[in-house]
């Protein structure tokens, strides 16, 4: 059984798509086929308006998957703000060759938004404002051969870019003050870290209800192995200091990659592993291998303007023994 994750970089249709959709599809389809995934977690799938329909739908994704193995897969996706259709941007989508038994979006289910009082900009000194997650986690329970089921949590934590601070931007790319930028960067880190905590609480709940449960967490964490979001999600024995909690810890599967291959993003010449597949102890016992397909990855900073046809993220696929 092959489980993959791929941030496909704001997949969309004109007029919001640059490069054109046809160019993107020509680059993305071979990458998807190479994964040969039984379960595929996608991030940054945008939704489109359909004439006569009240909600957005995943039209671009349907066109991308046309003619591939994934077109007939079972599907779960995050929804729009009103619960109908999908969101306009950055939906999570999980595709599965096997039936999906349960689908649940998890957003502030275990912790309320942090109340925060701005210290810069036009909102400085005002009433505390809730700092909400950009998008939910997407939990699916998937029926596997042999009467087994697998929990798959598709995750996309807040990017490292600074969040907007009222009155602190000259334009979309320019900050008015260094303090405003610093506060925006802090807010993004707060969102990323808080959602990693919610992810850990979700994992704890699933394991408490069924010790030995098979759990995979896959997605774009916007964090490397040693950073706080990963440490919160993993809850390793080296952090908890309690061997009795070791069965609840997750394993970072990309640690099995050779050091010179362990990167999923190229940022100004610096190789970073921001995309991960994590596994519960029971699932880890079935691991047979892991690959990262980063051979043709463009530098997200140095690439020519206008976007990239494929993605600035490399896909990652883990293979597990079954049967």
PDB file of N, CA, C and O in Angstrom, residues 248-292:
ATOM      1  N   UNK A 248       2.348   6.227  22.109  1.00  0.00           N
ATOM      2  CA  UNK A 248       1.548   7.306  21.521  1.00  0.00           C
ATOM      3  C   UNK A 248       2.359   8.213  20.603  1.00  0.00           C
ATOM      4  O   UNK A 248       1.792   9.079  19.932  1.00  0.00           O
ATOM      5  N   UNK A 249       3.666   8.036  20.593  1.00  0.00           N
ATOM      6  CA  UNK A 249       4.523   8.873  19.748  1.00  0.00           C
ATOM      7  C   UNK A 249       4.384   8.457  18.287  1.00  0.00           C
ATOM      8  O   UNK A 249       4.101   7.295  17.973  1.00  0.00           O
ATOM      9  N   UNK A 250       4.564   9.413  17.399  1.00  0.00           N
ATOM     10  CA  UNK A 250       4.600   9.128  15.967  1.00  0.00           C
ATOM     11  C   UNK A 250       6.044   9.049  15.491  1.00  0.00           C
ATOM     12  O   UNK A 250       6.949   9.594  16.124  1.00  0.00           O
ATOM     13  N   UNK A 251       6.231   8.397  14.363  1.00  0.00           N
ATOM     14  CA  UNK A 251       7.550   8.273  13.748  1.00  0.00           C
ATOM     15  C   UNK A 251       7.587   9.141  12.494  1.00  0.00           C
ATOM     16  O   UNK A 251       6.668   9.094  11.667  1.00  0.00           O
ATOM     17  N   UNK A 252       8.632   9.946  12.368  1.00  0.00           N
ATOM     18  CA  UNK A 252       8.827  10.771  11.169  1.00  0.00           C
ATOM     19  C   UNK A 252       9.479   9.884  10.113  1.00  0.00           C
ATOM     20  O   UNK A 252      10.675   9.593  10.175  1.00  0.00           O
ATOM     21  N   UNK A 253       8.698   9.448   9.140  1.00  0.00           N
ATOM     22  CA  UNK A 253       9.185   8.441   8.202  1.00  0.00           C
ATOM     23  C   UNK A 253      10.275   8.964   7.282  1.00  0.00           C
ATOM     24  O   UNK A 253      11.131   8.197   6.831  1.00  0.00           O
ATOM     25  N   UNK A 254      10.281  10.271   7.004  1.00  0.00           N
ATOM     26  CA  UNK A 254      11.314  10.777   6.093  1.00  0.00           C
ATOM     27  C   UNK A 254      12.698  10.777   6.724  1.00  0.00           C
ATOM     28  O   UNK A 254      13.687  11.055   6.040  1.00  0.00           O
ATOM     29  N   UNK A 255      12.804  10.429   7.999  1.00  0.00           N
ATOM     30  CA  UNK A 255      14.126  10.231   8.587  1.00  0.00           C
ATOM     31  C   UNK A 255      14.854   9.057   7.937  1.00  0.00           C
ATOM     32  O   UNK A 255      16.079   8.939   8.052  1.00  0.00           O
ATOM     33  N   UNK A 256      14.105   8.191   7.258  1.00  0.00           N
ATOM     34  CA  UNK A 256      14.710   7.040   6.584  1.00  0.00           C
ATOM     35  C   UNK A 256      15.359   7.414   5.255  1.00  0.00           C
ATOM     36  O   UNK A 256      16.056   6.592   4.652  1.00  0.00           O
ATOM     37  N   UNK A 257      15.149   8.639   4.789  1.00  0.00           N
ATOM     38  CA  UNK A 257      15.751   9.077   3.532  1.00  0.00           C
ATOM     39  C   UNK A 257      17.238   9.382   3.728  1.00  0.00           C
ATOM     40  O   UNK A 257      17.642   9.861   4.792  1.00  0.00           O
ATOM     41  N   UNK A 258      18.064   9.158   2.717  1.00  0.00           N
ATOM     42  CA  UNK A 258      19.471   9.574   2.810  1.00  0.00           C
ATOM     43  C   UNK A 258      19.555  11.088   3.007  1.00  0.00           C
ATOM     44  O   UNK A 258      18.737  11.833   2.449  1.00  0.00           O
ATOM     45  N   UNK A 259      20.505  11.573   3.790  1.00  0.00           N
ATOM     46  CA  UNK A 259      20.592  13.013   4.069  1.00  0.00           C
ATOM     47  C   UNK A 259      20.623  13.889   2.823  1.00  0.00           C
ATOM     48  O   UNK A 259      20.023  14.971   2.806  1.00  0.00           O
ATOM     49  N   UNK A 260      21.291  13.433   1.770  1.00  0.00           N
ATOM     50  CA  UNK A 260      21.392  14.262   0.572  1.00  0.00           C
ATOM     51  C   UNK A 260      20.106  14.268  -0.256  1.00  0.00           C
ATOM     52  O   UNK A 260      19.975  15.050  -1.200  1.00  0.00           O
ATOM     53  N   UNK A 261      19.149  13.408   0.097  1.00  0.00           N
ATOM     54  CA  UNK A 261      17.871  13.352  -0.609  1.00  0.00           C
ATOM     55  C   UNK A 261      16.729  13.920   0.225  1.00  0.00           C
ATOM     56  O   UNK A 261      15.618  14.079  -0.275  1.00  0.00           O
ATOM     57  N   UNK A 262      17.005  14.237   1.481  1.00  0.00           N
ATOM     58  CA  UNK A 262      15.928  14.599   2.401  1.00  0.00           C
ATOM     59  C   UNK A 262      15.618  16.094   2.325  1.00  0.00           C
ATOM     60  O   UNK A 262      16.005  16.883   3.188  1.00  0.00           O
ATOM     61  N   UNK A 263      14.892  16.473   1.281  1.00  0.00           N
ATOM     62  CA  UNK A 263      14.417  17.848   1.147  1.00  0.00           C
ATOM     63  C   UNK A 263      13.230  17.865   0.193  1.00  0.00           C
ATOM     64  O   UNK A 263      13.175  17.118  -0.774  1.00  0.00           O
ATOM     65  N   UNK A 264      12.249  18.706   0.514  1.00  0.00           N
ATOM     66  CA  UNK A 264      11.043  18.784  -0.313  1.00  0.00           C
ATOM     67  C   UNK A 264      10.806  20.180  -0.862  1.00  0.00           C
ATOM     68  O   UNK A 264       9.912  20.379  -1.686  1.00  0.00           O
ATOM     69  N   UNK A 265      11.599  21.155  -0.410  1.00  0.00           N
ATOM     70  CA  UNK A 265      11.504  22.537  -0.885  1.00  0.00           C
ATOM     71  C   UNK A 265      12.917  23.082  -1.042  1.00  0.00           C
ATOM     72  O   UNK A 265      13.804  22.790  -0.227  1.00  0.00           O
ATOM     73  N   UNK A 266      13.111  23.866  -2.093  1.00  0.00           N
ATOM     74  CA  UNK A 266      14.383  24.545  -2.325  1.00  0.00           C
ATOM     75  C   UNK A 266      14.123  26.040  -2.190  1.00  0.00           C
ATOM     76  O   UNK A 266      13.375  26.626  -2.975  1.00  0.00           O
ATOM     77  N   UNK A 267      14.718  26.659  -1.162  1.00  0.00           N
ATOM     78  CA  UNK A 267      14.437  28.062  -0.845  1.00  0.00           C
ATOM     79  C   UNK A 267      15.739  28.855  -0.870  1.00  0.00           C
ATOM     80  O   UNK A 267      16.576  28.732   0.025  1.00  0.00           O
ATOM     81  N   UNK A 268      15.919  29.651  -1.929  1.00  0.00           N
ATOM     82  CA  UNK A 268      17.133  30.462  -2.090  1.00  0.00           C
ATOM     83  C   UNK A 268      18.386  29.610  -1.952  1.00  0.00           C
ATOM     84  O   UNK A 268      19.355  29.996  -1.295  1.00  0.00           O
ATOM     85  N   UNK A 269      18.343  28.436  -2.563  1.00  0.00           N
ATOM     86  CA  UNK A 269      19.483  27.533  -2.540  1.00  0.00           C
ATOM     87  C   UNK A 269      19.560  26.639  -1.321  1.00  0.00           C
ATOM     88  O   UNK A 269      20.412  25.742  -1.264  1.00  0.00           O
ATOM     89  N   UNK A 270      18.691  26.856  -0.342  1.00  0.00           N
ATOM     90  CA  UNK A 270      18.708  26.057   0.890  1.00  0.00           C
ATOM     91  C   UNK A 270      17.682  24.930   0.788  1.00  0.00           C
ATOM     92  O   UNK A 270      16.514  25.159   0.502  1.00  0.00           O
ATOM     93  N   UNK A 271      18.121  23.715   1.032  1.00  0.00           N
ATOM     94  CA  UNK A 271      17.238  22.554   0.979  1.00  0.00           C
ATOM     95  C   UNK A 271      16.531  22.376   2.321  1.00  0.00           C
ATOM     96  O   UNK A 271      17.178  22.343   3.371  1.00  0.00           O
ATOM     97  N   UNK A 272      15.201  22.259   2.274  1.00  0.00           N
ATOM     98  CA  UNK A 272      14.403  22.133   3.491  1.00  0.00           C
ATOM     99  C   UNK A 272      13.401  20.991   3.340  1.00  0.00           C
ATOM    100  O   UNK A 272      12.817  20.811   2.273  1.00  0.00           O
ATOM    101  N   UNK A 273      13.188  20.252   4.414  1.00  0.00           N
ATOM    102  CA  UNK A 273      12.188  19.177   4.427  1.00  0.00           C
ATOM    103  C   UNK A 273      10.975  19.681   5.188  1.00  0.00           C
ATOM    104  O   UNK A 273      10.913  19.615   6.421  1.00  0.00           O
ATOM    105  N   UNK A 274      10.000  20.216   4.449  1.00  0.00           N
ATOM    106  CA  UNK A 274       8.813  20.811   5.064  1.00  0.00           C
ATOM    107  C   UNK A 274       7.589  19.912   4.948  1.00  0.00           C
ATOM    108  O   UNK A 274       6.593  20.133   5.641  1.00  0.00           O
ATOM    109  N   UNK A 275       7.659  18.925   4.068  1.00  0.00           N
ATOM    110  CA  UNK A 275       6.552  17.989   3.858  1.00  0.00           C
ATOM    111  C   UNK A 275       6.928  16.654   4.503  1.00  0.00           C
ATOM    112  O   UNK A 275       8.073  16.204   4.381  1.00  0.00           O
ATOM    113  N   UNK A 276       5.955  16.036   5.160  1.00  0.00           N
ATOM    114  CA  UNK A 276       6.280  14.848   5.951  1.00  0.00           C
ATOM    115  C   UNK A 276       5.160  13.817   5.894  1.00  0.00           C
ATOM    116  O   UNK A 276       3.994  14.154   5.654  1.00  0.00           O
ATOM    117  N   UNK A 277       5.546  12.567   6.161  1.00  0.00           N
ATOM    118  CA  UNK A 277       4.598  11.507   6.483  1.00  0.00           C
ATOM    119  C   UNK A 277       4.989  10.978   7.858  1.00  0.00           C
ATOM    120  O   UNK A 277       6.135  10.559   8.063  1.00  0.00           O
ATOM    121  N   UNK A 278       4.044  11.036   8.797  1.00  0.00           N
ATOM    122  CA  UNK A 278       4.249  10.530  10.150  1.00  0.00           C
ATOM    123  C   UNK A 278       3.397   9.280  10.328  1.00  0.00           C
ATOM    124  O   UNK A 278       2.307   9.177   9.758  1.00  0.00           O
ATOM    125  N   UNK A 279       3.864   8.355  11.140  1.00  0.00           N
ATOM    126  CA  UNK A 279       3.137   7.096  11.324  1.00  0.00           C
ATOM    127  C   UNK A 279       3.062   6.726  12.792  1.00  0.00           C
ATOM    128  O   UNK A 279       4.009   6.948  13.560  1.00  0.00           O
ATOM    129  N   UNK A 280       1.929   6.148  13.170  1.00  0.00           N
ATOM    130  CA  UNK A 280       1.809   5.578  14.511  1.00  0.00           C
ATOM    131  C   UNK A 280       2.719   4.355  14.604  1.00  0.00           C
ATOM    132  O   UNK A 280       3.190   3.817  13.594  1.00  0.00           O
ATOM    133  N   UNK A 281       2.951   3.912  15.824  1.00  0.00           N
ATOM    134  CA  UNK A 281       3.862   2.787  16.032  1.00  0.00           C
ATOM    135  C   UNK A 281       3.394   1.546  15.273  1.00  0.00           C
ATOM    136  O   UNK A 281       4.199   0.834  14.658  1.00  0.00           O
ATOM    137  N   UNK A 282       2.090   1.274  15.301  1.00  0.00           N
ATOM    138  CA  UNK A 282       1.567   0.086  14.629  1.00  0.00           C
ATOM    139  C   UNK A 282       1.761   0.168  13.120  1.00  0.00           C
ATOM    140  O   UNK A 282       2.096  -0.829  12.467  1.00  0.00           O
ATOM    141  N   UNK A 283       1.559   1.351  12.558  1.00  0.00           N
ATOM    142  CA  UNK A 283       1.744   1.511  11.114  1.00  0.00           C
ATOM    143  C   UNK A 283       3.218   1.471  10.748  1.00  0.00           C
ATOM    144  O   UNK A 283       3.598   0.919   9.704  1.00  0.00           O
ATOM    145  N   UNK A 284       4.056   2.030  11.596  1.00  0.00           N
ATOM    146  CA  UNK A 284       5.498   2.048  11.336  1.00  0.00           C
ATOM    147  C   UNK A 284       6.046   0.632  11.146  1.00  0.00           C
ATOM    148  O   UNK A 284       6.959   0.414  10.344  1.00  0.00           O
ATOM    149  N   UNK A 285       5.486  -0.318  11.850  1.00  0.00           N
ATOM    150  CA  UNK A 285       5.942  -1.697  11.715  1.00  0.00           C
ATOM    151  C   UNK A 285       5.731  -2.275  10.333  1.00  0.00           C
ATOM    152  O   UNK A 285       6.352  -3.283   9.977  1.00  0.00           O
ATOM    153  N   UNK A 286       4.884  -1.633   9.539  1.00  0.00           N
ATOM    154  CA  UNK A 286       4.605  -2.109   8.181  1.00  0.00           C
ATOM    155  C   UNK A 286       5.386  -1.339   7.113  1.00  0.00           C
ATOM    156  O   UNK A 286       5.235  -1.619   5.925  1.00  0.00           O
ATOM    157  N   UNK A 287       6.187  -0.354   7.521  1.00  0.00           N
ATOM    158  CA  UNK A 287       6.914   0.467   6.553  1.00  0.00           C
ATOM    159  C   UNK A 287       7.912  -0.375   5.765  1.00  0.00           C
ATOM    160  O   UNK A 287       8.689  -1.138   6.334  1.00  0.00           O
ATOM    161  N   UNK A 288       7.881  -0.213   4.450  1.00  0.00           N
ATOM    162  CA  UNK A 288       8.822  -0.918   3.579  1.00  0.00           C
ATOM    163  C   UNK A 288       9.758   0.036   2.841  1.00  0.00           C
ATOM    164  O   UNK A 288      10.784  -0.379   2.312  1.00  0.00           O
ATOM    165  N   UNK A 289       9.409   1.306   2.787  1.00  0.00           N
ATOM    166  CA  UNK A 289      10.285   2.256   2.116  1.00  0.00           C
ATOM    167  C   UNK A 289       9.618   3.603   1.952  1.00  0.00           C
ATOM    168  O   UNK A 289       8.406   3.739   2.136  1.00  0.00           O
ATOM    169  N   UNK A 290      10.419   4.607   1.623  1.00  0.00           N
ATOM    170  CA  UNK A 290       9.896   5.958   1.413  1.00  0.00           C
ATOM    171  C   UNK A 290      10.731   6.651   0.342  1.00  0.00           C
ATOM    172  O   UNK A 290      11.948   6.428   0.247  1.00  0.00           O
ATOM    173  N   UNK A 291      10.067   7.462  -0.475  1.00  0.00           N
ATOM    174  CA  UNK A 291      10.735   8.169  -1.566  1.00  0.00           C
ATOM    175  C   UNK A 291      10.316   9.633  -1.548  1.00  0.00           C
ATOM    176  O   UNK A 291       9.193   9.959  -1.173  1.00  0.00           O
ATOM    177  N   UNK A 292      11.216  10.504  -1.976  1.00  0.00           N
ATOM    178  CA  UNK A 292      10.867  11.897  -2.242  1.00  0.00           C
ATOM    179  C   UNK A 292      11.275  12.191  -3.679  1.00  0.00           C
ATOM    180  O   UNK A 292      12.382  11.863  -4.100  1.00  0.00           O
TER     181      UNK A 292
END
